[in-house]
Each structure stands twice: as structure tokens, then as C-alpha cells.
């Protein structure tokens, strides 16, 4: 088990505001509320809303300059205050003051969202290029405004968009928060070899990487006892979120939820279909890795759920926080000094909250904070896999340093493109290690790498299948806990197939993962980002110097270009299945190496 005596860092935001009671925070909160009111008045003053198509005038250029500048300034200040509050909510859901402040900010943000819809209608009517000829701000925001203009074809009337935005604070947003609060406070009793312990759910899930198979299985059994206790609430939340999404998608004229998701991510249907086809072809190879890992753990052929995240029996049982950072720092520095220096900066400036604890939400994320600084949220378990997660989130932080030069509107980045730097940084750590390791050490690192691949390709496949079915059934009626469980098990069977011991599949993963509760089809963009990142790494290997000349600029433009446009910078045609197959071939090569190294070790008869 993880060495709990090691001190893990917690982030600090006290340099921005000392507390929620400080004068600076109270002033900042009052300012963002006033900003949203002034911004709405400015939109009214310049009549920024749906209008008849006509030629853009100098007056329109003046109006565009005024509202875009004000929109950027207001969003920047609001995002900073929201991040400051969420830094407490995400790490201590018991803090009722922070919860109340977050609700207050959600109301402020609900007043701003309809303004984007109004701007979309106005820009669509006058034309982006026509406005760019008379407005400096429009010329500098061509990409985001072109996206907004296209969105105008899938919006409700202005009054309806405004009403929906307000109602969402007591609808999907409230249900998302309810799920997060309840699951972050969930605990379970684990029957460990050393005795019974009651632990937060994040810590229980962290035991999935323990070297002791009895600990892993005990943690799995603890989950199976704990999740049903909150199943009814989670089902209510998921029904509410997906039911609302179905209604709004229909009112906005989308034929299906996936169409809305693809548009939101700036990814074409052709590109998505090409990726999905390549993934389908790769599933047997990924299951081949699972069969091999199962045999290394003494299993007949299929891998139990509680051994998915297990280190190999001969691998180090854990890695210290310091050693994990050293590994990441070394790999990052092999790419560039600025990237390597980010690790020390994140520690020195207290960006990271690393350890699991009661009231802290599960998973990991990175959110932009002040200027080019980020806040990095982890649930460190002491495994090599958790070190990879740390590299991933620090990759997001590096991406944020490149986005800092852009305006708030230019930073509005779709998730499929937001994963670019994080996956690239994860791959850096793996490939740096593989260059120096042989034998069992190499096999152990390949195991961690391929586990990440299976989660991002195979498990995400199961989530996509599950979510597709949820949307379809929710069109007709609400869905109960047992039905959610059945759909989850069916999706896992479809994706994992015979690589997983289906008698140990996890029926409550729909309750575990927050992704289902915050957005429509939040999951497939992870696969996109993962495979796109592998393609980028291959391009980097071909010509490191040339790659580095354009990489940072591409990161900074992730909110300004389509997925296809960003791929073309590196010579990729992401609408071609061959691109995705080439990325998956990298995994196939790793599986081949893994199988070869494991052959002398796997028990022939179990």
C-alpha cells in the first residue's frame, strides 16, 4: 500500500485572496456580478442579437470592438473568481460557504451564456469576414467567431436560450454538483489483510494499484458494497442531466446527441467515424494485452476487473512522490528546459493538491488560474500509473502557459483538442523510460503504458456505447439503477470482450465517473486526444527541432482552429482512417514487445 507517511503537497491560492471574507475577494465577487450586468447592457446598447442580413458598417465594427473586448475582460475576471472558489469546493465538499459562493457564481455565469448566443446570431447575420474588415477584434477572433456563427443554426430563440440558461442552475448544473458532493463524501469499509479500515472512496479506488492482490480484491468488494448506497441519487442525477440534454438538443435542431457533441468539439463526422473504425479494428490487439497480463497474474486467460490496474508481480509496489516527480522532470527536460522547469515551478508556487482525503472529489484535473499559472488536482496513490496521471495533468498546465497569451474567447477550447499537450507529455515520460530500460523493467513500464491505452481506448469505448444507449432510452422514460447497471455491464462486455473476466465487471462505473454528469458525450474526446497525441509524438521523433518550432503555437491556437486545421499543420489528415490506424500501430508495437518479454514469465497452465 501507499506510504501514507510521505508528505503530499496541497495547493495554495492565498496569494490571490486570503480568504472568502477578505476585502479583495468580496470586491472581486461584487465586480464580476456588476460586470455581467454591464455586459448585458452593452449588448442591448449596440443591439447585438439576431437581425436581418445586411452589409457590415463602420458602426458595426465599433460595436464589435466594444462588446468583444468587454466579453473577454468579463470572462477572464469571472473565470478567476470561479477557479478560486472551486479550489475549495473540489478539495472540501463539506465547506458550505464555498458551496454557496459557487452557486452564486453559477447564477452570474448563467446571465452571460445567452450573450454568446446573441453574439452568434449577430455575427452570423453580418458575416465574419465582412465584420473583420471593419473590426480589429473580429479580425483577431476569426476562428472562435466563425464557430459561433455556425452555432447560430442550432440555437433556440433568444428568450428561450436565456430561460434555459437560468433554469440550468437548478437543473443539470445542480444535479452535477449533487453527484460530485455525494460521491466525494462517500466512504467504504475495506477488509484489508491488516484489519478493517473505513476510507474515502478516492482512497479505496486508489488501492486498485496496490501490489497485494488481496488488497485489490478487498477494495473492489468495498466498492461493490458502497456504490449501491448512493445508486438512487446518482440515477436521479443522470436521468436529469440526460433528460435535459435530450430536450435542449431537440429544441436546438440537432438530429442526435453525438452531432451536438461533434460540433462542440470542432470535429467533423468524417473524422469521428474514421477514428471509431480504427479503434474497432484495434480492440482484438488490446484484448491480447489483457490476456497476457492475466497470465502474468496467474489467471487462466481473462483479467479480473481488480487486476486491471495492478502492477506486475515483480514490479516495484510503489513509487514515492519525489521519485515520481524526478521521473517526470527528467522526461520533460529531455524535450525542453521550459517544459522541465514547469515541474519545479508547479511545486514552488504550490499549484498541486496531490493526496486523497474525505470530502475531496475523485479523479484528476487541471484548471487555469492566474496568468499562465494552473491548479493541478490529483488523487496520488503511489503507483507508477498515478505518476503518469501527474505527467498528464502537468501537460495541461503547460498547455495553459501557451494559452495565457490568448484572450478568453480565443481560449474557449473544445475538449478533443484540450488533450493534445497532456497526452504528448504522458508519452514523453513513457518513451523516455523505454529508451533506457530492458528486461523486466521495460515490461513493467510497458504495462503501465498499455494500461493507460486500454483505459483511453477500450474503457472510453464502453463509456461511449453506454452513453449512446442512455440517451436513446432517456428519450422515452426515466431509467432505474438496475437498468443503468445492466447497460454498463453490456457496454463493458462489448468493449472489453473476452479480455476481461466479465463476472468481475464494474456495474457502477456510471456512478463512479463524473464525466457523464457534466456534458454530452464527454468521453470520446479522450480517445481523440490520446491518438492525436501519439501521432504528434511520432512527428516529433521524425524531426524534433522542426516540431518544436510550431508546437507551442499550435497549442495556443487550439481554441481558434478546427481539429482538421490543427492536424494539417503537422501534415495529418485526421479524416483519414489511416492516420488513426498509424497511431494505434504504436500501441500494437508495444503489445508485441510486451507479449515477447512476458512469454518466459507467463504460467503455461493455470
PDB file of C-alpha atoms in Angstrom, residues 88-279:
ATOM      1  CA  UNK A  88     -12.022  24.817  -2.093  1.00  0.00           C
ATOM      2  CA  UNK A  89     -15.178  23.053  -3.321  1.00  0.00           C
ATOM      3  CA  UNK A  90     -13.206  20.361  -5.167  1.00  0.00           C
ATOM      4  CA  UNK A  91     -10.946  19.592  -2.202  1.00  0.00           C
ATOM      5  CA  UNK A  92     -13.512  20.007   0.604  1.00  0.00           C
ATOM      6  CA  UNK A  93     -17.124  19.470  -0.421  1.00  0.00           C
ATOM      7  CA  UNK A  94     -18.125  19.875   3.247  1.00  0.00           C
ATOM      8  CA  UNK A  95     -17.361  23.626   3.084  1.00  0.00           C
ATOM      9  CA  UNK A  96     -20.851  25.124   2.839  1.00  0.00           C
ATOM     10  CA  UNK A  97     -19.552  28.674   2.406  1.00  0.00           C
ATOM     11  CA  UNK A  98     -17.629  27.678  -0.697  1.00  0.00           C
ATOM     12  CA  UNK A  99     -20.617  25.706  -1.996  1.00  0.00           C
ATOM     13  CA  UNK A 100     -22.843  28.753  -1.604  1.00  0.00           C
ATOM     14  CA  UNK A 101     -20.351  31.016  -3.364  1.00  0.00           C
ATOM     15  CA  UNK A 102     -20.075  28.567  -6.248  1.00  0.00           C
ATOM     16  CA  UNK A 103     -23.859  28.637  -6.621  1.00  0.00           C
ATOM     17  CA  UNK A 104     -23.757  32.428  -6.642  1.00  0.00           C
ATOM     18  CA  UNK A 105     -21.189  32.386  -9.433  1.00  0.00           C
ATOM     19  CA  UNK A 106     -23.233  29.867 -11.410  1.00  0.00           C
ATOM     20  CA  UNK A 107     -26.071  32.389 -11.446  1.00  0.00           C
ATOM     21  CA  UNK A 108     -23.685  35.073 -12.718  1.00  0.00           C
ATOM     22  CA  UNK A 109     -22.426  32.771 -15.442  1.00  0.00           C
ATOM     23  CA  UNK A 110     -25.994  31.844 -16.396  1.00  0.00           C
ATOM     24  CA  UNK A 111     -26.581  35.511 -17.237  1.00  0.00           C
ATOM     25  CA  UNK A 112     -23.537  35.548 -19.508  1.00  0.00           C
ATOM     26  CA  UNK A 113     -24.211  32.396 -21.548  1.00  0.00           C
ATOM     27  CA  UNK A 114     -27.160  33.836 -23.505  1.00  0.00           C
ATOM     28  CA  UNK A 115     -24.914  36.701 -24.606  1.00  0.00           C
ATOM     29  CA  UNK A 116     -22.796  34.220 -26.567  1.00  0.00           C
ATOM     30  CA  UNK A 117     -25.965  33.049 -28.301  1.00  0.00           C
ATOM     31  CA  UNK A 118     -26.847  36.647 -29.165  1.00  0.00           C
ATOM     32  CA  UNK A 119     -23.351  37.322 -30.486  1.00  0.00           C
ATOM     33  CA  UNK A 120     -23.567  34.153 -32.588  1.00  0.00           C
ATOM     34  CA  UNK A 121     -26.801  35.317 -34.234  1.00  0.00           C
ATOM     35  CA  UNK A 122     -25.450  38.815 -34.914  1.00  0.00           C
ATOM     36  CA  UNK A 123     -22.143  37.661 -36.375  1.00  0.00           C
ATOM     37  CA  UNK A 124     -23.914  35.039 -38.477  1.00  0.00           C
ATOM     38  CA  UNK A 125     -26.216  37.675 -39.962  1.00  0.00           C
ATOM     39  CA  UNK A 126     -23.483  40.184 -40.813  1.00  0.00           C
ATOM     40  CA  UNK A 127     -20.744  37.700 -41.710  1.00  0.00           C
ATOM     41  CA  UNK A 128     -17.388  37.141 -40.025  1.00  0.00           C
ATOM     42  CA  UNK A 129     -15.289  38.343 -42.950  1.00  0.00           C
ATOM     43  CA  UNK A 130     -17.430  41.424 -43.508  1.00  0.00           C
ATOM     44  CA  UNK A 131     -17.106  42.338 -39.825  1.00  0.00           C
ATOM     45  CA  UNK A 132     -13.384  41.583 -39.830  1.00  0.00           C
ATOM     46  CA  UNK A 133     -12.956  44.269 -42.496  1.00  0.00           C
ATOM     47  CA  UNK A 134     -14.320  46.915 -40.090  1.00  0.00           C
ATOM     48  CA  UNK A 135     -13.354  45.472 -36.671  1.00  0.00           C
ATOM     49  CA  UNK A 136      -9.895  44.731 -35.301  1.00  0.00           C
ATOM     50  CA  UNK A 137     -11.377  42.479 -32.617  1.00  0.00           C
ATOM     51  CA  UNK A 138     -13.295  40.383 -35.130  1.00  0.00           C
ATOM     52  CA  UNK A 139     -10.187  40.028 -37.295  1.00  0.00           C
ATOM     53  CA  UNK A 140      -8.263  38.743 -34.263  1.00  0.00           C
ATOM     54  CA  UNK A 141     -11.061  36.325 -33.325  1.00  0.00           C
ATOM     55  CA  UNK A 142     -11.948  34.886 -36.731  1.00  0.00           C
ATOM     56  CA  UNK A 143     -11.762  31.250 -35.595  1.00  0.00           C
ATOM     57  CA  UNK A 144     -13.931  31.475 -32.462  1.00  0.00           C
ATOM     58  CA  UNK A 145     -16.431  33.789 -34.175  1.00  0.00           C
ATOM     59  CA  UNK A 146     -16.712  31.532 -37.214  1.00  0.00           C
ATOM     60  CA  UNK A 147     -17.553  28.704 -34.838  1.00  0.00           C
ATOM     61  CA  UNK A 148     -20.112  30.899 -33.057  1.00  0.00           C
ATOM     62  CA  UNK A 149     -21.680  31.961 -36.338  1.00  0.00           C
ATOM     63  CA  UNK A 150     -22.124  28.327 -37.339  1.00  0.00           C
ATOM     64  CA  UNK A 151     -23.724  27.654 -33.960  1.00  0.00           C
ATOM     65  CA  UNK A 152     -26.481  30.130 -34.782  1.00  0.00           C
ATOM     66  CA  UNK A 153     -28.210  27.463 -36.886  1.00  0.00           C
ATOM     67  CA  UNK A 154     -28.638  25.369 -33.734  1.00  0.00           C
ATOM     68  CA  UNK A 155     -29.972  27.784 -31.181  1.00  0.00           C
ATOM     69  CA  UNK A 156     -33.359  28.448 -29.700  1.00  0.00           C
ATOM     70  CA  UNK A 157     -34.932  31.878 -29.740  1.00  0.00           C
ATOM     71  CA  UNK A 158     -33.214  34.488 -27.584  1.00  0.00           C
ATOM     72  CA  UNK A 159     -35.799  34.331 -24.794  1.00  0.00           C
ATOM     73  CA  UNK A 160     -35.661  30.529 -24.726  1.00  0.00           C
ATOM     74  CA  UNK A 161     -31.852  30.461 -24.570  1.00  0.00           C
ATOM     75  CA  UNK A 162     -31.994  32.929 -21.693  1.00  0.00           C
ATOM     76  CA  UNK A 163     -34.620  30.934 -19.823  1.00  0.00           C
ATOM     77  CA  UNK A 164     -32.755  27.665 -20.320  1.00  0.00           C
ATOM     78  CA  UNK A 165     -29.522  29.188 -19.058  1.00  0.00           C
ATOM     79  CA  UNK A 166     -31.233  30.376 -15.883  1.00  0.00           C
ATOM     80  CA  UNK A 167     -33.119  27.127 -15.306  1.00  0.00           C
ATOM     81  CA  UNK A 168     -29.971  25.030 -15.790  1.00  0.00           C
ATOM     82  CA  UNK A 169     -28.657  26.368 -12.462  1.00  0.00           C
ATOM     83  CA  UNK A 170     -31.451  24.430 -10.752  1.00  0.00           C
ATOM     84  CA  UNK A 171     -31.394  21.645 -13.337  1.00  0.00           C
ATOM     85  CA  UNK A 172     -28.366  19.924 -14.853  1.00  0.00           C
ATOM     86  CA  UNK A 173     -25.803  22.112 -13.072  1.00  0.00           C
ATOM     87  CA  UNK A 174     -27.407  21.424  -9.696  1.00  0.00           C
ATOM     88  CA  UNK A 175     -27.587  17.685 -10.391  1.00  0.00           C
ATOM     89  CA  UNK A 176     -23.948  17.620 -11.480  1.00  0.00           C
ATOM     90  CA  UNK A 177     -22.932  19.252  -8.220  1.00  0.00           C
ATOM     91  CA  UNK A 178     -25.158  16.922  -6.196  1.00  0.00           C
ATOM     92  CA  UNK A 179     -23.426  13.929  -7.754  1.00  0.00           C
ATOM     93  CA  UNK A 180     -20.000  15.424  -7.085  1.00  0.00           C
ATOM     94  CA  UNK A 181     -20.808  16.275  -3.468  1.00  0.00           C
ATOM     95  CA  UNK A 182     -22.373  12.930  -2.600  1.00  0.00           C
ATOM     96  CA  UNK A 183     -19.653  10.832  -4.232  1.00  0.00           C
ATOM     97  CA  UNK A 184     -16.829  12.927  -2.761  1.00  0.00           C
ATOM     98  CA  UNK A 185     -18.235  12.283   0.721  1.00  0.00           C
ATOM     99  CA  UNK A 186     -18.785   8.567   0.115  1.00  0.00           C
ATOM    100  CA  UNK A 187     -16.726   6.224   2.292  1.00  0.00           C
ATOM    101  CA  UNK A 188     -16.413   2.456   2.390  1.00  0.00           C
ATOM    102  CA  UNK A 189     -15.232  -0.270   4.715  1.00  0.00           C
ATOM    103  CA  UNK A 190     -12.327  -2.299   3.338  1.00  0.00           C
ATOM    104  CA  UNK A 191     -11.462  -5.714   4.769  1.00  0.00           C
ATOM    105  CA  UNK A 192      -7.684  -5.405   4.456  1.00  0.00           C
ATOM    106  CA  UNK A 193      -5.207  -8.133   5.471  1.00  0.00           C
ATOM    107  CA  UNK A 194      -4.030  -5.924   8.330  1.00  0.00           C
ATOM    108  CA  UNK A 195      -7.565  -5.189   9.527  1.00  0.00           C
ATOM    109  CA  UNK A 196     -10.740  -3.359   8.597  1.00  0.00           C
ATOM    110  CA  UNK A 197     -10.469   0.296   7.573  1.00  0.00           C
ATOM    111  CA  UNK A 198     -13.026   2.930   6.621  1.00  0.00           C
ATOM    112  CA  UNK A 199     -11.654   5.060   3.781  1.00  0.00           C
ATOM    113  CA  UNK A 200     -12.834   7.785   1.383  1.00  0.00           C
ATOM    114  CA  UNK A 201     -13.902   6.385  -1.965  1.00  0.00           C
ATOM    115  CA  UNK A 202     -10.974   8.047  -3.768  1.00  0.00           C
ATOM    116  CA  UNK A 203      -8.564   6.205  -1.472  1.00  0.00           C
ATOM    117  CA  UNK A 204     -10.407   2.916  -1.952  1.00  0.00           C
ATOM    118  CA  UNK A 205     -10.179   3.267  -5.715  1.00  0.00           C
ATOM    119  CA  UNK A 206      -6.502   4.068  -5.325  1.00  0.00           C
ATOM    120  CA  UNK A 207      -5.993   0.605  -3.820  1.00  0.00           C
ATOM    121  CA  UNK A 208      -6.609  -0.838  -7.290  1.00  0.00           C
ATOM    122  CA  UNK A 209      -2.886  -0.209  -7.912  1.00  0.00           C
ATOM    123  CA  UNK A 210      -1.718  -1.992  -4.751  1.00  0.00           C
ATOM    124  CA  UNK A 211       0.814  -4.798  -5.215  1.00  0.00           C
ATOM    125  CA  UNK A 212      -1.123  -7.172  -2.932  1.00  0.00           C
ATOM    126  CA  UNK A 213      -3.910  -8.998  -4.848  1.00  0.00           C
ATOM    127  CA  UNK A 214      -5.861  -9.446  -1.609  1.00  0.00           C
ATOM    128  CA  UNK A 215      -5.874  -5.678  -1.062  1.00  0.00           C
ATOM    129  CA  UNK A 216      -7.032  -5.058  -4.635  1.00  0.00           C
ATOM    130  CA  UNK A 217      -9.869  -7.545  -4.400  1.00  0.00           C
ATOM    131  CA  UNK A 218     -10.904  -6.211  -0.987  1.00  0.00           C
ATOM    132  CA  UNK A 219     -11.039  -2.693  -2.423  1.00  0.00           C
ATOM    133  CA  UNK A 220     -13.185  -3.904  -5.324  1.00  0.00           C
ATOM    134  CA  UNK A 221     -15.571  -5.629  -2.918  1.00  0.00           C
ATOM    135  CA  UNK A 222     -15.729  -2.463  -0.811  1.00  0.00           C
ATOM    136  CA  UNK A 223     -16.749  -0.526  -3.916  1.00  0.00           C
ATOM    137  CA  UNK A 224     -19.458  -3.067  -4.716  1.00  0.00           C
ATOM    138  CA  UNK A 225     -20.873  -2.508  -1.214  1.00  0.00           C
ATOM    139  CA  UNK A 226     -20.541   1.284  -1.198  1.00  0.00           C
ATOM    140  CA  UNK A 227     -21.821   2.402  -4.600  1.00  0.00           C
ATOM    141  CA  UNK A 228     -25.311   0.897  -4.195  1.00  0.00           C
ATOM    142  CA  UNK A 229     -25.842   3.125  -1.149  1.00  0.00           C
ATOM    143  CA  UNK A 230     -25.803   6.196  -3.410  1.00  0.00           C
ATOM    144  CA  UNK A 231     -27.176   4.499  -6.534  1.00  0.00           C
ATOM    145  CA  UNK A 232     -30.652   6.040  -6.349  1.00  0.00           C
ATOM    146  CA  UNK A 233     -29.272   9.573  -6.049  1.00  0.00           C
ATOM    147  CA  UNK A 234     -26.780   9.030  -8.885  1.00  0.00           C
ATOM    148  CA  UNK A 235     -29.533   7.596 -11.089  1.00  0.00           C
ATOM    149  CA  UNK A 236     -31.733  10.609 -10.389  1.00  0.00           C
ATOM    150  CA  UNK A 237     -28.865  12.930 -11.316  1.00  0.00           C
ATOM    151  CA  UNK A 238     -28.035  11.084 -14.531  1.00  0.00           C
ATOM    152  CA  UNK A 239     -31.681  10.953 -15.585  1.00  0.00           C
ATOM    153  CA  UNK A 240     -31.988  14.682 -15.011  1.00  0.00           C
ATOM    154  CA  UNK A 241     -28.816  15.595 -16.924  1.00  0.00           C
ATOM    155  CA  UNK A 242     -29.506  13.366 -19.931  1.00  0.00           C
ATOM    156  CA  UNK A 243     -33.212  14.166 -19.994  1.00  0.00           C
ATOM    157  CA  UNK A 244     -32.461  17.881 -20.100  1.00  0.00           C
ATOM    158  CA  UNK A 245     -29.833  17.367 -22.803  1.00  0.00           C
ATOM    159  CA  UNK A 246     -32.298  15.454 -24.998  1.00  0.00           C
ATOM    160  CA  UNK A 247     -34.888  18.201 -24.734  1.00  0.00           C
ATOM    161  CA  UNK A 248     -32.443  21.024 -25.437  1.00  0.00           C
ATOM    162  CA  UNK A 249     -30.770  19.163 -28.323  1.00  0.00           C
ATOM    163  CA  UNK A 250     -34.162  18.637 -29.923  1.00  0.00           C
ATOM    164  CA  UNK A 251     -35.173  22.269 -29.452  1.00  0.00           C
ATOM    165  CA  UNK A 252     -31.871  23.394 -30.979  1.00  0.00           C
ATOM    166  CA  UNK A 253     -32.403  21.251 -34.054  1.00  0.00           C
ATOM    167  CA  UNK A 254     -29.791  18.550 -33.541  1.00  0.00           C
ATOM    168  CA  UNK A 255     -30.659  15.165 -35.022  1.00  0.00           C
ATOM    169  CA  UNK A 256     -28.704  13.315 -32.326  1.00  0.00           C
ATOM    170  CA  UNK A 257     -26.622  13.990 -29.210  1.00  0.00           C
ATOM    171  CA  UNK A 258     -23.446  12.900 -30.988  1.00  0.00           C
ATOM    172  CA  UNK A 259     -23.977  15.553 -33.676  1.00  0.00           C
ATOM    173  CA  UNK A 260     -24.137  18.219 -30.972  1.00  0.00           C
ATOM    174  CA  UNK A 261     -21.023  16.788 -29.318  1.00  0.00           C
ATOM    175  CA  UNK A 262     -19.026  16.706 -32.553  1.00  0.00           C
ATOM    176  CA  UNK A 263     -19.930  20.300 -33.295  1.00  0.00           C
ATOM    177  CA  UNK A 264     -18.989  21.413 -29.781  1.00  0.00           C
ATOM    178  CA  UNK A 265     -15.584  19.766 -30.230  1.00  0.00           C
ATOM    179  CA  UNK A 266     -14.982  21.230 -33.700  1.00  0.00           C
ATOM    180  CA  UNK A 267     -14.560  17.688 -35.096  1.00  0.00           C
ATOM    181  CA  UNK A 268     -16.256  16.575 -38.327  1.00  0.00           C
ATOM    182  CA  UNK A 269     -18.376  13.439 -38.566  1.00  0.00           C
ATOM    183  CA  UNK A 270     -15.964  12.017 -41.153  1.00  0.00           C
ATOM    184  CA  UNK A 271     -13.060  12.392 -38.724  1.00  0.00           C
ATOM    185  CA  UNK A 272     -15.025  10.827 -35.879  1.00  0.00           C
ATOM    186  CA  UNK A 273     -16.131   7.862 -37.994  1.00  0.00           C
ATOM    187  CA  UNK A 274     -12.570   7.288 -39.198  1.00  0.00           C
ATOM    188  CA  UNK A 275     -11.312   7.216 -35.611  1.00  0.00           C
ATOM    189  CA  UNK A 276     -14.063   4.878 -34.439  1.00  0.00           C
ATOM    190  CA  UNK A 277     -13.438   2.462 -37.306  1.00  0.00           C
ATOM    191  CA  UNK A 278      -9.729   2.288 -36.489  1.00  0.00           C
ATOM    192  CA  UNK A 279     -10.493   1.749 -32.800  1.00  0.00           C
TER     193      UNK A 279
END
